Amino acid sequence: MNRPVKYLVTGASSGLGGSVLATLYRNVSDPSQIAAASSRLETGQKLQQDYPGIQFRRLDYNDPKSLVESLAGVERFFFVSSPEVNTEKRNKQHERVVKACVEAKVGHVYYSSLAFGGYGSESKASVQQAHLVTEKLLAESGLPYTSIREGVYIDAFPVFVFWYPNTTTIYLSGDGPVAFASRDELGEATAQLMLRDPEGLNLKNNIALLTGPRTYKLTDVINCCL
């Protein structure tokens, strides 16, 4: 039987989730009020070594039973979006998570969405569609939630331009302006939202938009590296 916790962080061994966990750990006086979640037990052991005093919960988006058990007694839940590339499978995973949150009576869900389209829901970008589906599931669930639309990671820009250490030619699919943001700073800002009273957040459509202060073209980023 899991002990109640104030904060549960999924994706805690990833870049974004790791930054969320680290920020919570620095700001919460009682680390036992924080739990990290992973589908792998060995990951949990490593996280508990790195962050003494936190709890660990095994949570698997493909295992409904583990979801309900892990979410029991959770006040504020950071729901990191699945890395699954198949949109249909990803939507199913997220549906399981939302249903488990309802069954476990989670106090407040913080979902890591994407900042495409700003505060609107009209984005045609294929990568945004699964996020819009999940936001709709959360809105219809009756759960208190915040959709945190995270900006595009600046440290991931090589992926967008197919640029790796042995690359000699760079192909740009487009060169529109992007409000890049630091993954570490996005994680810190997400954790700061979780630390505040959710009832005091004045958010439009339950959306927190986290992006960089200005836009850059991919050519700007590449020129800085040359």
XYZ file of C-alpha atoms in Angstrom, residues 14-88:
75
model
C 14.144 12.118 -18.506
C 15.335 15.655 -19.184
C 12.050 17.443 -18.486
C 10.793 15.202 -15.684
C 14.248 15.142 -14.127
C 14.281 18.930 -13.954
C 10.788 18.913 -12.400
C 11.906 16.385 -9.773
C 15.124 18.271 -8.976
C 13.262 21.554 -8.513
C 10.628 19.994 -6.270
C 13.358 18.330 -4.213
C 15.091 21.671 -3.652
C 11.887 23.384 -2.567
C 9.951 20.787 -0.544
C 11.106 20.461 3.065
C 9.887 16.868 3.477
C 11.187 14.709 0.581
C 8.798 11.894 1.531
C 6.044 14.092 0.078
C 7.607 13.560 -3.367
C 7.351 10.355 -5.396
C 9.072 9.537 -8.668
C 7.476 7.094 -11.090
C 8.900 4.779 -13.728
C 8.008 1.487 -15.352
C 11.488 0.171 -14.437
C 12.379 -0.768 -10.862
C 16.107 -0.198 -11.447
C 15.329 3.387 -12.425
C 13.481 3.842 -9.147
C 16.471 2.561 -7.167
C 18.768 5.044 -8.913
C 16.363 7.949 -8.340
C 16.057 7.140 -4.642
C 19.848 7.119 -4.382
C 20.074 10.494 -6.119
C 17.201 11.989 -4.105
C 17.294 10.456 -0.601
C 13.960 10.338 1.171
C 11.642 10.385 -1.860
C 9.164 7.619 -2.569
C 9.112 5.501 -5.730
C 6.102 4.110 -7.525
C 6.137 1.686 -10.427
C 3.875 3.152 -13.085
C 3.383 1.815 -16.617
C 1.137 3.563 -19.149
C 0.378 0.143 -20.665
C -0.667 -1.401 -17.333
C -3.989 -0.023 -16.000
C -3.565 -1.774 -12.635
C -0.167 -0.171 -12.006
C -1.635 3.208 -12.922
C -4.447 3.098 -10.375
C -2.175 1.736 -7.643
C 0.535 4.337 -8.294
C -1.893 7.254 -8.417
C -3.662 6.399 -5.161
C -3.207 9.123 -2.567
C -1.604 11.614 -4.981
C -2.446 15.288 -4.563
C -0.548 16.804 -7.518
C 0.457 14.641 -10.482
C 2.921 15.571 -13.234
C 1.726 13.597 -16.256
C 4.528 13.612 -18.807
C 3.354 12.763 -22.312
C 4.266 9.321 -23.633
C 7.283 8.977 -25.974
C 5.256 6.514 -28.091
C 5.476 7.651 -31.745
C 2.374 5.768 -32.885
C -0.411 8.315 -32.357
C -3.158 5.716 -31.890
